[in-house]
Short mmCIF file of C-alpha atoms in Angstrom, two decimals:
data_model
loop_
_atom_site.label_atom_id
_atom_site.label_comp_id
_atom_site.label_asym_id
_atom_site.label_seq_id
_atom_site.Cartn_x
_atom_site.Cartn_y
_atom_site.Cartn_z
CA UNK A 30 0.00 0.00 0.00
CA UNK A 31 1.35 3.48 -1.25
CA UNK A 32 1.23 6.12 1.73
CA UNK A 33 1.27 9.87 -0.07
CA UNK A 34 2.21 12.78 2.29
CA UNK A 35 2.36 16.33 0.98
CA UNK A 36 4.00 18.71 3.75
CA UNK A 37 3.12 22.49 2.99
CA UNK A 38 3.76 25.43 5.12
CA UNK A 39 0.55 25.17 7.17
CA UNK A 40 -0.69 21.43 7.11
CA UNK A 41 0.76 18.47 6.06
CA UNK A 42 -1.29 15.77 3.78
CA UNK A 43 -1.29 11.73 4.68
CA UNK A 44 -3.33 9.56 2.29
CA UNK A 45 -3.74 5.84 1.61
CA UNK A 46 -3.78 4.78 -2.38
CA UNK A 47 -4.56 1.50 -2.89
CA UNK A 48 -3.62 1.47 -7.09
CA UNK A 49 -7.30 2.65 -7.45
CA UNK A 50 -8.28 5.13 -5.10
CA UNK A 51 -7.79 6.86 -1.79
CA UNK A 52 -8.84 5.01 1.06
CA UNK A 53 -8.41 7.58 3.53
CA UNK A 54 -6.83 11.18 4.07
CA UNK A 55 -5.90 13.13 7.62
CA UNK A 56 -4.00 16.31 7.81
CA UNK A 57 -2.34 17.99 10.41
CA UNK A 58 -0.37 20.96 11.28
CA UNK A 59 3.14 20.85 9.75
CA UNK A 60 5.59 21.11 13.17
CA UNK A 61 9.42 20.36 12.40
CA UNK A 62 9.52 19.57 15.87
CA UNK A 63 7.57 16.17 15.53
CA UNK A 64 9.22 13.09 15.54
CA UNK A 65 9.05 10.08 13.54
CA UNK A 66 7.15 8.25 17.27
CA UNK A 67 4.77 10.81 17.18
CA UNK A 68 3.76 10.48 13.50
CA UNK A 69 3.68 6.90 13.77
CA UNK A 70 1.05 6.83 16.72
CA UNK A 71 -0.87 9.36 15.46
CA UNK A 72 -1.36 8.15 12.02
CA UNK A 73 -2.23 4.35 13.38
CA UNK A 74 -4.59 5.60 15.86
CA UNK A 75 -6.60 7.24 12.67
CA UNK A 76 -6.23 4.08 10.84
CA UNK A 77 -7.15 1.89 13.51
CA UNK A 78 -10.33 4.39 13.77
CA UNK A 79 -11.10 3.67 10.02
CA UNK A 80 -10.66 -0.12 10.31
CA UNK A 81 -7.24 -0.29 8.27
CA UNK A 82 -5.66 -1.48 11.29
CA UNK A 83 -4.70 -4.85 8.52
CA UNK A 84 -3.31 -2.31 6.09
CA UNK A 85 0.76 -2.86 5.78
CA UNK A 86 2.28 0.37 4.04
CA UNK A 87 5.39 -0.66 2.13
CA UNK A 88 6.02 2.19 0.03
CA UNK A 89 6.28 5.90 0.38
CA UNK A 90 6.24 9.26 -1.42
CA UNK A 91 6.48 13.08 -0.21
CA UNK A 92 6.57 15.77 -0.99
CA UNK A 93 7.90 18.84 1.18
CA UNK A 94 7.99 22.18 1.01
CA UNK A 95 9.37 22.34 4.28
CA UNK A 96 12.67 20.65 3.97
CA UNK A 97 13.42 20.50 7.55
CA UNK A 98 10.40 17.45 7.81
CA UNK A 99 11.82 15.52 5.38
CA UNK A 100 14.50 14.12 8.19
CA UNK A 101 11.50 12.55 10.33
CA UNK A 102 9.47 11.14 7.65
CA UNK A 103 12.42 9.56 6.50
CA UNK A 104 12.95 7.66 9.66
CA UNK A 105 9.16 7.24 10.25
CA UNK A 106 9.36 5.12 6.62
CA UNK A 107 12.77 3.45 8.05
CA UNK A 108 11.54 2.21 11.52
CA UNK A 109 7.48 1.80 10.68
CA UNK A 110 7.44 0.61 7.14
CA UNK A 111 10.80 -0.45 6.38
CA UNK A 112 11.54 1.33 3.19
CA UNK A 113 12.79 4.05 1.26
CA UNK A 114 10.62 6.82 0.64
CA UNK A 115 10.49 8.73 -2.60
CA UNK A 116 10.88 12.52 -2.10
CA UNK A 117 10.23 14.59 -5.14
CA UNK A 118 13.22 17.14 -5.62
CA UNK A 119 15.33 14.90 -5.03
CA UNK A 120 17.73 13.00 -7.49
CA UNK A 121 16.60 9.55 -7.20
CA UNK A 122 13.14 10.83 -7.79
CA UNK A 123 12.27 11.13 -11.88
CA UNK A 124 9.31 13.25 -13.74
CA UNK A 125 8.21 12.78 -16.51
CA UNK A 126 9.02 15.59 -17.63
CA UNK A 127 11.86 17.61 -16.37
CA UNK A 128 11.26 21.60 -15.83
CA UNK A 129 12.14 24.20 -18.46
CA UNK A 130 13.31 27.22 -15.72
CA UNK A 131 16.62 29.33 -15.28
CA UNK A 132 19.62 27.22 -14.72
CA UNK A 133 20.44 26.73 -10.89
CA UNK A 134 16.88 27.37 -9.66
CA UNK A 135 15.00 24.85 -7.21
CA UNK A 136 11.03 24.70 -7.97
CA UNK A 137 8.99 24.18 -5.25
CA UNK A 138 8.48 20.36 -5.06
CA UNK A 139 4.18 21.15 -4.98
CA UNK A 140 4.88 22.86 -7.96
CA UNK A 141 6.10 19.86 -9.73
CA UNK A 142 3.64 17.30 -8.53
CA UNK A 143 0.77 20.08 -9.43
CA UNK A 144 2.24 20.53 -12.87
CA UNK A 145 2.31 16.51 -13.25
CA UNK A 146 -1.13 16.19 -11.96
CA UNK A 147 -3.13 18.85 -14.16
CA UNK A 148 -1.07 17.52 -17.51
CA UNK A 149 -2.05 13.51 -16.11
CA UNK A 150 -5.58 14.88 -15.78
CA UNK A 151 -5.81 17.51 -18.31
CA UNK A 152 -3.08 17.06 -20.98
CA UNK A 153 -0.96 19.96 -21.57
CA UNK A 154 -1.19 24.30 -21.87
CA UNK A 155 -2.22 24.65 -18.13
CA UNK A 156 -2.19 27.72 -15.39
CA UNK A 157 -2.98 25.69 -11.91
CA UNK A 158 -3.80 28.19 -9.72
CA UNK A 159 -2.99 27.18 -6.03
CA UNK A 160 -4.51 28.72 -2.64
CA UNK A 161 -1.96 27.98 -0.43
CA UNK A 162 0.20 29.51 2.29
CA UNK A 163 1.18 31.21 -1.20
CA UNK A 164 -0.80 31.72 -3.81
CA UNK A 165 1.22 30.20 -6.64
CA UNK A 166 0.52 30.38 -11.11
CA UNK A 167 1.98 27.67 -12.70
CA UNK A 168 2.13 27.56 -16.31
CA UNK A 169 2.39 23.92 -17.93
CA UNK A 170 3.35 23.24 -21.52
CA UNK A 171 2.06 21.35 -23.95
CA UNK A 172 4.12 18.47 -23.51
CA UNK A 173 3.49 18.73 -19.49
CA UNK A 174 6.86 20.79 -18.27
CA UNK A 175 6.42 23.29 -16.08
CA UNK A 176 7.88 26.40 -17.84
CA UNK A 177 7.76 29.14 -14.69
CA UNK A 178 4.76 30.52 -12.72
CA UNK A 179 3.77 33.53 -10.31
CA UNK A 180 4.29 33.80 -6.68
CA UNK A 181 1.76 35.75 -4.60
CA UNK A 182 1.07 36.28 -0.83
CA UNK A 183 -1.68 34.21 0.26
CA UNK A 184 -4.97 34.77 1.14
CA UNK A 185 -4.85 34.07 5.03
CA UNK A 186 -1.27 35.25 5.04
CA UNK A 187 -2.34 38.58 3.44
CA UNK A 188 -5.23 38.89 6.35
CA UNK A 189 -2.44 37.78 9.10
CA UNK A 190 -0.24 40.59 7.66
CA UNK A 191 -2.85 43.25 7.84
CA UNK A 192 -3.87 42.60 11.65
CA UNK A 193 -0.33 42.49 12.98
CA UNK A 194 0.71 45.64 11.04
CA UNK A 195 -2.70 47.49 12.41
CA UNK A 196 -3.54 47.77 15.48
CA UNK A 197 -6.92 48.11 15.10
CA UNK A 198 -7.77 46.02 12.48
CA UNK A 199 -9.01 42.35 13.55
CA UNK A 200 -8.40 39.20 12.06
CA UNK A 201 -11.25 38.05 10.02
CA UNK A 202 -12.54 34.92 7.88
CA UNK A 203 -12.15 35.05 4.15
CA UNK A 204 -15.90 35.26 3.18
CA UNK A 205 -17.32 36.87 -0.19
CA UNK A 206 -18.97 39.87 1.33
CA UNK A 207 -22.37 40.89 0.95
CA UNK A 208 -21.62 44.12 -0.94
CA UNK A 209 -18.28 45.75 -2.59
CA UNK A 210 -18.64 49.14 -0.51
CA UNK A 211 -18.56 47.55 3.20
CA UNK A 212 -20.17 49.77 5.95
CA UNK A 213 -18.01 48.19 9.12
CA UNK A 214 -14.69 47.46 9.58
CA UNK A 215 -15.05 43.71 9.16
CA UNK A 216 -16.91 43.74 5.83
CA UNK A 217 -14.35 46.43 4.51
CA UNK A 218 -11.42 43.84 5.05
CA UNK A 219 -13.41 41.09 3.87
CA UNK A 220 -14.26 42.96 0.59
CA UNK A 221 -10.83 44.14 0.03
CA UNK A 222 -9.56 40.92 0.73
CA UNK A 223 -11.72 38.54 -1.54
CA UNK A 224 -12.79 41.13 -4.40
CA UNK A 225 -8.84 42.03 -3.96
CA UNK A 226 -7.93 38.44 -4.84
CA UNK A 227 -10.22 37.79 -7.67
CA UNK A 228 -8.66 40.85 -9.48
CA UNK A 229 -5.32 39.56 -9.12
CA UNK A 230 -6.01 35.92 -9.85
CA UNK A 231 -7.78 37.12 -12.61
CA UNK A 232 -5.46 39.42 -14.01
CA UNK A 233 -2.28 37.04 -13.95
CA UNK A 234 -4.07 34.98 -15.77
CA UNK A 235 -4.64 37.07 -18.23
CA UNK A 236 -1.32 38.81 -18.78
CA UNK A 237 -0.10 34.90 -18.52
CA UNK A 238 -2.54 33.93 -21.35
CA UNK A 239 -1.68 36.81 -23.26
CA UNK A 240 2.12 36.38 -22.99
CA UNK A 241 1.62 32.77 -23.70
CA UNK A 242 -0.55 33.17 -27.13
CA UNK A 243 -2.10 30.20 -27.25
CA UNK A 244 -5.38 28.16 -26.10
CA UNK A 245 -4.94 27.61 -21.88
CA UNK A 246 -7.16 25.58 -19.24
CA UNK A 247 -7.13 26.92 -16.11
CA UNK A 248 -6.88 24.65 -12.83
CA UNK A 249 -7.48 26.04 -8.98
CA UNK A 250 -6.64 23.99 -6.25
CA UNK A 251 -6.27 24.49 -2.79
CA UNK A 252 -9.11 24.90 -0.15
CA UNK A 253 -9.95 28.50 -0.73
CA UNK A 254 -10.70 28.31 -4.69
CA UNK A 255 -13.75 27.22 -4.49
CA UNK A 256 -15.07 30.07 -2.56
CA UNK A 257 -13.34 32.93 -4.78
CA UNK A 258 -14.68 30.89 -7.82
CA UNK A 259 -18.26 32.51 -6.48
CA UNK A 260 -16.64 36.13 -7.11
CA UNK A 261 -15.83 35.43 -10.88
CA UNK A 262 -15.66 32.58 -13.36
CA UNK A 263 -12.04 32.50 -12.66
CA UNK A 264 -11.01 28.79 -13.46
CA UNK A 265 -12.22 26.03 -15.91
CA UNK A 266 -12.42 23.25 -13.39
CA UNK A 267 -11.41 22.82 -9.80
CA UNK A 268 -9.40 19.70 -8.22
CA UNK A 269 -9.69 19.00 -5.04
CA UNK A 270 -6.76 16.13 -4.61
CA UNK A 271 -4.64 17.84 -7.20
CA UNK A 272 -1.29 17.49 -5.13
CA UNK A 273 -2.09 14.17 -3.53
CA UNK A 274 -3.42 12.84 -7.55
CA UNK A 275 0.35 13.77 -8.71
CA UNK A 276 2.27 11.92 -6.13
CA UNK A 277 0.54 8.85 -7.02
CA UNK A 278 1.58 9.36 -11.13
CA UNK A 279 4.65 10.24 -9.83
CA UNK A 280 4.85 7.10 -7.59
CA UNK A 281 3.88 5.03 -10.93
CA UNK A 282 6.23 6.56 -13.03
CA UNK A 283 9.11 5.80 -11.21
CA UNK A 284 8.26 2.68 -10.33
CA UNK A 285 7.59 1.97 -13.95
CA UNK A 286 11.38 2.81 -14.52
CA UNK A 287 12.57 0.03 -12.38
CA UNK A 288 10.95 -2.45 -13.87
#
């Protein structure tokens, strides 16, 4: 059984793939701090709690955005599962496709698997939008490479920003507001916020079309598209599992390779 785990910034991903399908997902709060012990217990007490108490993991993929998590996992796969987990970025891990970028610069290893996922699902000439910790652009080509992208502050981050730097701001929810013009402090955020968001996502995607010159699906992902999808017709088609999808064709991939 194939255990997937995508570590962002914020949360970090576990999932069960069984060749056909998930059988499960659980997040949690990315910590560096955790050990491999406390991974181990926490994620068999969930699958003991979903009756895959019988399930016996024997292979592993991650990917990390947060490099200083990789050490744990590592010896969580080592000392639970007995094997060697796949970690995309790294040289012993192939795509099938290799990026086109500047020489010398590191892509973000969600950045890859998205790009492999949206040309597995979607073929090729993509923009996946992602509502992350960041909110990232990245452009696919037609023969799935990921060419380069956009990096923009995220949504929450943006909000987080804006109630630390004033003092009398509050934090508040992302919500589409009821009304542009807000008549409180809270709905003036909010507004500026989400109707702030749609006009950039939109716009990049433009200018990114435009500089592109050619046909282009767009992808979001993450937990927040859906909800800024309601402010415009911003994307073709959402995905849900996007990240979690391209682990498991990058899983295949490589083990096709060995074979």
């Amino acid at each position: 059984m194939l255990l997937a785990i995508d570590v962002g910034n914020t949360n970090t991903v576990f999932a069960l793939w069984n060749g056909s399908e998930f059988l499960s997902t659980w997040r949690t709060a990315t910590e560096v701090q955790r050990t491999a012990d406390q991974y181990y217990v926490w994620l068999s007490t969930l699958m003991s709690l979903r009756g895959l108490s019988d399930v016996i993991v024997d292979e592993v993929i991650v990917s990390s955005t947060v490099p200083r998590v990789v050490f744990n996992l590592r010896v969580l796969c080592n000392r639970y599962f007995d094997c060697r987990p796949l970690v995309v970025g790294k040289p012993d891990c192939a795509l099938p496709v290799e990026a086109r970028v500047d020489p010398g610069t590191q892509v973000g290893p969600d950045r890859l698997v998205n790009t492999v996922a949206g040309h597995d699902l979607h073929g090729g000439d993509l923009i996946v939008v992602d509502y992350g910790t960041a909110t990232t652009f990245d452009v696919v080509d037609t023969d799935g490479a990921y060419v380069g992208g956009v990096i923009a502050p995220g949504v929450n981050l943006s909000l987080q920003a804006l109630h630390e730097a004033a003092a009398a701001l509050p934090l508040v929810d992302v919500t589409m507001p009821p009304q542009v013009i807000g008549k409180n402090t809270v709905d003036c955020m909010q507004s500026g916020v989400f109707w702030g968001y749609v006009g950039l996502v939109g716009e990049i995607v433009r200018r990114i079309k435009e500089e592109r010159g050619r046909p282009t699906k767009v992808i979001g992902t993450g937990g927040l598209a859906p909800l800024f999808q309601q402010g415009d017709t911003l994307f073709d088609v959402f995905e849900d599992n996007l990240t979690m999808h391209g682990l498991t064709v990058i899983h295949r991939y490589n083990k096709d390779l060995q074979e």
